[in-house]
Short mmCIF file of C-alpha atoms in Angstrom, two decimals:
data_model
loop_
_atom_site.label_atom_id
_atom_site.label_comp_id
_atom_site.label_asym_id
_atom_site.label_seq_id
_atom_site.Cartn_x
_atom_site.Cartn_y
_atom_site.Cartn_z
CA MET A 1 -60.73 -73.63 -38.96
CA LYS A 2 -62.64 -71.25 -40.27
CA LYS A 3 -64.11 -69.82 -36.91
CA ILE A 4 -60.67 -69.69 -35.81
CA ILE A 5 -59.12 -67.50 -38.80
CA ALA A 6 -62.74 -65.57 -38.34
CA LEU A 7 -61.72 -65.03 -34.57
CA LEU A 8 -58.00 -64.11 -35.61
CA MET A 9 -59.94 -61.52 -37.75
CA ALA A 10 -61.59 -60.05 -35.08
CA LEU A 11 -58.84 -59.63 -32.84
CA ALA A 12 -56.95 -57.85 -35.63
CA THR A 13 -59.81 -55.59 -35.60
CA ILE A 14 -59.65 -54.27 -31.84
CA CYS A 15 -56.37 -54.25 -31.32
CA THR A 16 -55.66 -50.73 -31.78
CA LEU A 17 -57.98 -49.43 -28.65
CA VAL A 18 -57.04 -52.29 -26.34
CA ALA A 19 -54.14 -54.07 -24.68
CA CYS A 20 -54.48 -57.52 -26.21
CA GLY A 21 -52.37 -59.43 -28.96
CA LYS A 22 -49.16 -61.36 -28.71
CA LYS A 23 -45.25 -60.26 -27.78
CA LYS A 24 -43.54 -60.79 -31.22
CA GLU A 25 -39.84 -59.54 -31.36
CA GLU A 26 -39.33 -59.64 -35.37
CA GLY A 27 -41.47 -56.84 -37.53
CA PRO A 28 -41.62 -53.35 -37.76
CA THR A 29 -42.10 -51.44 -34.62
CA THR A 30 -43.38 -47.63 -34.15
CA THR A 31 -41.16 -45.05 -33.14
CA THR A 32 -42.51 -43.28 -29.94
CA THR A 33 -40.87 -39.65 -28.84
CA THR A 34 -39.93 -40.34 -25.49
CA GLN A 35 -37.75 -38.12 -22.88
CA ALA A 36 -34.95 -39.54 -20.65
CA VAL A 37 -36.85 -40.45 -17.15
CA MET A 38 -35.41 -37.75 -14.33
CA ASP A 39 -32.94 -39.69 -11.79
CA GLU A 40 -33.33 -39.05 -7.92
CA GLN A 41 -30.99 -36.06 -8.13
CA GLU A 42 -32.42 -34.57 -11.10
CA LEU A 43 -35.90 -34.77 -9.60
CA GLU A 44 -35.42 -32.97 -6.25
CA ASP A 45 -33.29 -30.36 -8.39
CA ALA A 46 -36.12 -29.65 -10.43
CA LYS A 47 -38.44 -29.57 -7.14
CA ASN A 48 -36.89 -26.82 -6.28
CA ASP A 49 -36.40 -25.20 -9.44
CA PHE A 50 -39.95 -25.09 -9.94
CA PHE A 51 -41.04 -22.95 -7.27
CA ALA A 52 -37.66 -21.28 -6.58
CA ASP A 53 -38.17 -17.48 -7.88
CA PRO A 54 -34.46 -15.95 -7.73
CA GLU A 55 -36.02 -12.15 -8.80
CA THR A 56 -37.48 -12.00 -5.08
CA GLU A 57 -33.80 -12.04 -3.98
CA GLU A 58 -32.04 -8.77 -5.25
CA PRO A 59 -28.31 -8.50 -5.85
CA VAL A 60 -26.25 -7.65 -3.10
CA THR A 61 -23.46 -4.75 -3.53
CA GLN A 62 -20.82 -3.82 -0.64
CA VAL A 63 -17.60 -2.39 -0.32
CA VAL A 64 -14.84 -4.82 0.95
CA GLU A 65 -11.22 -4.42 2.02
CA VAL A 66 -9.07 -6.54 -0.50
CA THR A 67 -6.90 -9.15 1.54
CA ASN A 68 -3.71 -11.49 0.71
CA ALA A 69 -3.15 -14.89 0.18
CA ASP A 70 -2.68 -14.42 4.00
CA GLY A 71 -5.91 -12.62 4.84
CA GLU A 72 -4.05 -9.73 5.58
CA ALA A 73 -5.44 -6.62 4.59
CA VAL A 74 -3.52 -4.72 1.58
CA THR A 75 -2.75 -1.58 1.99
CA ASN A 76 -1.62 1.47 -0.07
CA GLU A 77 1.22 4.03 0.05
CA ASP A 78 -0.76 5.98 2.22
CA GLY A 79 -1.21 2.93 4.77
CA GLU A 80 -4.92 3.17 3.76
CA ALA A 81 -7.08 -0.04 3.36
CA VAL A 82 -7.42 -1.03 -0.29
CA THR A 83 -11.21 -1.58 -1.09
CA GLU A 84 -13.39 -3.28 -3.80
CA THR A 85 -16.75 -3.12 -4.66
CA VAL A 86 -18.32 -6.47 -4.84
CA THR A 87 -21.77 -7.76 -6.33
CA GLU A 88 -23.53 -10.97 -5.34
CA LYS A 89 -25.88 -12.57 -6.98
CA PRO A 90 -28.55 -14.81 -5.68
CA ASN A 91 -28.18 -18.29 -6.73
CA PRO A 92 -31.05 -19.71 -7.82
CA ASN A 93 -29.94 -23.38 -7.32
CA THR A 94 -30.15 -22.38 -3.21
CA THR A 95 -32.43 -19.82 -3.34
CA THR A 96 -34.97 -20.65 -0.34
CA LYS A 97 -37.45 -17.89 -0.86
CA LYS A 98 -40.95 -19.34 -2.94
CA GLN A 99 -43.12 -17.62 -5.09
CA GLU A 100 -46.99 -17.38 -3.89
CA ILE A 101 -48.75 -20.66 -5.40
CA ASP A 102 -51.01 -19.36 -8.08
CA PRO A 103 -51.76 -22.09 -10.66
CA SER A 104 -53.86 -19.93 -12.52
CA THR A 105 -51.66 -18.03 -13.70
CA TRP A 106 -48.89 -20.74 -14.92
CA SER A 107 -48.19 -20.83 -18.92
CA GLN A 108 -48.90 -23.21 -20.48
CA ASP A 109 -45.20 -24.69 -20.38
CA LYS A 110 -45.16 -24.52 -16.61
CA VAL A 111 -48.29 -26.46 -16.30
CA LEU A 112 -46.71 -29.41 -18.35
CA GLU A 113 -43.17 -29.12 -16.03
CA PHE A 114 -45.68 -29.12 -13.15
CA TYR A 115 -47.47 -32.38 -14.32
CA ARG A 116 -44.04 -33.80 -15.79
CA ILE A 117 -42.24 -33.41 -12.33
CA ALA A 118 -45.49 -35.44 -10.56
CA THR A 119 -45.32 -38.28 -12.79
CA ALA A 120 -41.25 -38.60 -12.58
CA GLU A 121 -42.21 -38.60 -8.63
CA VAL A 122 -44.38 -41.62 -9.37
CA VAL A 123 -41.64 -43.26 -11.12
CA ASN A 124 -39.07 -42.46 -8.50
CA VAL A 125 -40.59 -43.32 -5.53
CA LYS A 126 -43.01 -46.25 -6.73
CA PRO A 127 -45.78 -45.80 -4.52
CA GLY A 128 -48.81 -48.08 -4.48
CA TYR A 129 -51.57 -47.54 -6.51
CA THR A 130 -54.60 -48.87 -8.64
CA LYS A 131 -54.59 -48.68 -12.08
CA THR A 132 -57.81 -49.69 -14.47
CA ARG A 133 -58.29 -49.39 -18.33
CA SER A 134 -62.19 -49.35 -19.87
CA ALA A 135 -63.83 -48.54 -23.24
CA VAL A 136 -67.06 -47.54 -24.08
CA LEU A 137 -67.97 -48.90 -27.55
CA GLY A 138 -68.99 -45.84 -29.60
CA GLY A 139 -69.91 -48.15 -33.20
CA TYR A 140 -69.03 -51.24 -34.84
CA ASP A 141 -69.53 -52.10 -38.46
CA ALA A 142 -68.41 -55.26 -39.98
CA GLY A 143 -68.91 -57.92 -42.44
CA PRO A 144 -71.00 -60.78 -41.67
CA VAL A 145 -67.79 -62.80 -40.45
CA LEU A 146 -66.79 -60.36 -38.20
CA GLU A 147 -70.33 -59.77 -36.98
CA ALA A 148 -70.97 -63.38 -35.70
CA PHE A 149 -68.16 -62.43 -33.49
CA LYS A 150 -69.12 -59.70 -31.52
CA GLY A 151 -69.37 -60.48 -28.37
CA GLU A 152 -65.59 -61.72 -28.61
CA VAL A 153 -64.89 -58.29 -30.03
CA PHE A 154 -66.34 -56.62 -26.76
CA LYS A 155 -64.43 -58.91 -24.61
CA PHE A 156 -61.13 -57.71 -26.08
CA LEU A 157 -62.29 -54.46 -26.14
CA GLY A 158 -63.09 -54.37 -22.75
CA ILE A 159 -66.38 -53.83 -23.17
CA GLY A 160 -68.63 -53.21 -19.93
CA ASP A 161 -67.52 -53.69 -16.33
CA GLU A 162 -66.91 -57.66 -16.56
CA ASN A 163 -64.37 -56.73 -19.30
CA LYS A 164 -62.57 -53.94 -17.75
CA PHE A 165 -58.61 -53.82 -16.77
CA GLU A 166 -56.92 -53.47 -13.40
CA ALA A 167 -54.22 -53.96 -11.75
CA VAL A 168 -53.58 -53.32 -7.91
CA VAL A 169 -49.80 -52.07 -8.09
CA THR A 170 -47.94 -52.70 -4.77
CA LYS A 171 -45.75 -50.18 -3.44
CA GLY A 172 -41.86 -50.31 -4.67
CA THR A 173 -42.69 -52.16 -7.83
CA ASN A 174 -43.36 -49.32 -10.84
CA THR A 175 -41.35 -49.80 -13.28
CA THR A 176 -39.77 -48.10 -16.50
CA ASP A 177 -38.53 -51.08 -18.41
CA ASP A 178 -40.83 -52.37 -21.38
CA SER A 179 -43.04 -54.03 -19.20
CA CYS A 180 -45.05 -51.17 -18.30
CA GLY A 181 -48.87 -52.49 -18.47
CA ASP A 182 -49.38 -51.80 -14.99
CA TYR A 183 -47.21 -49.08 -14.60
CA LEU A 184 -47.09 -45.15 -15.09
CA ARG A 185 -44.70 -43.53 -17.10
CA GLN A 186 -43.21 -40.19 -16.84
CA SER A 187 -44.71 -37.47 -19.24
CA SER A 188 -42.46 -36.20 -21.93
CA LEU A 189 -45.49 -34.07 -23.28
CA ALA A 190 -44.53 -30.77 -24.87
CA ALA A 191 -46.72 -27.40 -26.07
CA ALA A 192 -46.31 -28.99 -29.27
CA ASP A 193 -48.71 -31.78 -28.42
CA VAL A 194 -51.46 -30.18 -26.68
CA THR A 195 -53.93 -27.68 -27.42
CA SER A 196 -54.14 -26.49 -23.53
CA ALA A 197 -52.71 -26.82 -20.37
CA LYS A 198 -53.80 -25.48 -17.41
CA ALA A 199 -54.04 -25.83 -13.25
CA VAL A 200 -56.24 -24.69 -10.53
CA LYS A 201 -55.36 -24.65 -6.96
CA SER A 202 -58.34 -25.85 -4.14
CA GLY A 203 -56.63 -26.19 -0.81
CA ASN A 204 -53.33 -27.74 -1.12
CA ILE A 205 -54.46 -29.54 -4.15
CA ILE A 206 -53.57 -28.30 -7.64
CA THR A 207 -55.71 -29.81 -10.21
CA VAL A 208 -53.85 -30.02 -13.91
CA THR A 209 -56.09 -30.00 -17.27
CA ILE A 210 -54.44 -31.21 -20.25
CA ASP A 211 -56.12 -31.32 -23.42
CA VAL A 212 -53.87 -33.48 -26.04
CA LYS A 213 -53.93 -32.94 -29.69
CA ASP A 214 -55.40 -35.54 -31.94
CA GLY A 215 -52.62 -38.18 -32.97
CA GLU A 216 -53.24 -40.87 -35.88
CA SER A 217 -51.20 -44.02 -37.56
CA GLN A 218 -51.63 -45.95 -40.45
CA THR A 219 -50.09 -49.21 -42.07
CA GLU A 220 -50.33 -50.48 -45.52
CA GLY A 221 -49.28 -54.31 -45.39
CA GLY A 222 -46.29 -53.13 -43.22
CA ASN A 223 -45.31 -50.12 -45.72
CA ASN A 224 -46.01 -46.87 -45.64
CA ALA A 225 -46.09 -47.02 -41.48
CA LYS A 226 -46.76 -44.09 -39.48
CA ASN A 227 -47.37 -43.06 -36.08
CA ALA A 228 -47.82 -39.78 -34.28
CA SER A 229 -49.66 -39.83 -31.82
CA PRO A 230 -48.97 -36.95 -28.81
CA ILE A 231 -51.36 -39.55 -26.26
CA ASP A 232 -48.83 -41.90 -25.80
CA LYS A 233 -46.93 -39.28 -24.40
CA SER A 234 -48.79 -38.61 -21.54
CA GLY A 235 -47.45 -41.43 -19.03
CA ILE A 236 -49.54 -44.52 -20.31
CA CYS A 237 -48.29 -47.58 -21.32
CA ALA A 238 -47.45 -47.06 -24.76
CA GLY A 239 -44.14 -48.27 -26.84
CA ASP A 240 -43.26 -51.13 -29.36
CA THR A 241 -42.40 -54.29 -27.15
CA ASP A 242 -44.71 -55.34 -24.65
CA ARG A 243 -47.96 -55.68 -26.81
CA SER A 244 -49.94 -57.26 -24.24
CA GLY A 245 -49.26 -54.47 -21.87
CA PHE A 246 -50.05 -51.14 -24.07
CA ASP A 247 -52.84 -48.90 -23.36
CA HIS A 248 -52.88 -47.54 -26.30
CA LYS A 249 -52.49 -49.74 -29.61
CA THR A 250 -51.18 -47.95 -33.15
CA ALA A 251 -51.97 -49.16 -36.30
CA LEU A 252 -48.22 -50.57 -36.79
CA ILE A 253 -48.37 -52.39 -33.93
CA THR A 254 -51.51 -54.63 -34.25
CA TYR A 255 -50.19 -55.22 -38.27
CA ASP A 256 -46.68 -56.38 -36.57
CA ALA A 257 -48.42 -58.71 -33.97
CA LEU A 258 -50.59 -60.17 -36.77
CA ASP A 259 -48.89 -59.96 -39.84
CA ASP A 260 -48.53 -63.44 -39.80
CA ILE A 261 -52.20 -64.34 -40.60
CA ALA A 262 -53.32 -61.47 -42.26
CA PRO A 263 -50.16 -60.30 -44.56
CA SER A 264 -51.81 -57.39 -46.19
CA LEU A 265 -53.61 -55.82 -43.26
CA THR A 266 -54.01 -52.05 -44.37
CA MET A 267 -55.02 -50.30 -40.94
CA TYR A 268 -55.47 -46.38 -40.36
CA GLU A 269 -56.32 -45.21 -36.67
CA LYS A 270 -56.96 -42.18 -34.89
CA SER A 271 -56.84 -40.93 -31.55
CA THR A 272 -59.39 -37.64 -30.48
CA ASN A 273 -60.29 -35.95 -27.52
CA GLY A 274 -57.19 -37.02 -25.67
CA LYS A 275 -57.64 -35.02 -22.26
CA ILE A 276 -55.71 -35.64 -18.71
CA VAL A 277 -56.86 -34.55 -15.39
CA ALA A 278 -54.37 -34.97 -12.43
CA LYS A 279 -54.98 -33.86 -8.45
CA ILE A 280 -51.26 -33.15 -7.49
CA ASP A 281 -50.45 -32.18 -3.76
CA ALA A 282 -48.75 -28.57 -4.18
CA THR A 283 -46.11 -29.19 -1.94
CA THR A 284 -44.77 -32.66 -2.40
CA PHE A 285 -45.74 -32.86 -6.37
CA GLN A 286 -47.28 -36.12 -5.51
CA ILE A 287 -50.30 -37.59 -7.62
CA GLN A 288 -53.46 -38.38 -5.36
CA GLU A 289 -55.50 -38.98 -8.73
CA LEU A 290 -55.01 -39.56 -12.68
CA VAL A 291 -57.79 -39.62 -15.17
CA ILE A 292 -56.20 -39.86 -19.24
CA SER A 293 -59.29 -40.61 -21.72
CA TRP A 294 -59.06 -40.43 -25.64
CA ASP A 295 -61.59 -41.51 -28.39
CA ALA A 296 -60.26 -43.96 -31.25
CA SER A 297 -61.13 -45.12 -34.16
CA ALA A 298 -60.22 -47.55 -36.68
CA ASP A 299 -60.87 -48.72 -40.43
CA ILE A 300 -59.29 -52.18 -41.26
CA SER A 301 -59.03 -53.35 -44.33
CA LYS A 302 -57.49 -56.30 -46.64
CA VAL A 303 -58.29 -58.81 -44.08
CA TYR A 304 -59.05 -61.78 -46.27
CA GLY A 305 -61.47 -59.67 -48.17
CA SER A 306 -63.10 -58.43 -45.07
CA SER A 307 -63.32 -54.90 -43.57
CA ALA A 308 -64.60 -52.96 -40.81
CA THR A 309 -65.13 -50.08 -38.82
CA LEU A 310 -65.44 -49.34 -35.12
CA SER A 311 -65.09 -46.35 -32.45
CA ALA A 312 -64.67 -46.15 -28.29
CA THR A 313 -63.77 -44.35 -25.83
CA THR A 314 -60.88 -45.92 -23.70
CA THR A 315 -60.39 -44.08 -20.09
CA VAL A 316 -57.33 -45.06 -18.02
CA LYS A 317 -57.15 -44.53 -14.08
CA TYR A 318 -54.45 -44.23 -11.59
CA THR A 319 -56.03 -44.14 -8.05
CA ALA A 320 -55.66 -44.73 -4.34
CA PHE A 321 -52.23 -43.82 -4.38
CA GLY A 322 -50.11 -44.86 -1.24
CA TRP A 323 -47.04 -42.90 -0.42
#
């Protein structure tokens, strides 16, 4: 029995960083800021508008004859045709002229919008791809009981090739429901969530690089819970329903999954150095490769008198896209 309790405490230690734990309906949950997923028409409009440049089409002003309801020309008392001056402005939704694609000149907001559209393209078109998630240990400092289960901790943390997560997503199956473990979500990153967003073009591929702001989450036995983790908005699996599928575990979700065995668990979790690198087709907005990474650290205490600290770097990759 003592070994079982110790193992459960070890699980509590590493749940913030990897997809482990159990699904649980009751208890506190986190709130993640999300953005409504674009439907097919909204996505098509967004793609058309992104490169449309209404300013390249000058308004057209011309003098035309005034006609009546029957289409006949209206004349004045001298029998001359009545005319009027009409100015027609280009419709930004129908203009066909495109900007010269030079992503290096894009604003931060425009880069984020390009990435958002690209992730929405995955959600709508549902290509096949391979997803992997791995973690490299930075440090682990635990009391004697938790130290005894270091092997189990590394296994659940995903340390090493033998413990990494990998899934081959079949074309047509990407979903937006809560069972998001294998799937890419639509980005909802805004300017307030990032420190930098840049893009460069080589051939027909635009490489987007986004540096995400640091985030943190905490809970004190289920109380004073907070979660402000911008990395959760990047498209990775994050939320508060399917604990087994999350790429990023917050403090409150960990508590929610383990409060029956550790009701006083106190945790402070921090995500830093978040980075997104996406290679995207400049014409179709289709992602060719996507890597999302971040460093995470956790301080855990009040687990039957035990405490632990750990750190790791998590990397989530989406490759081998089949559109």
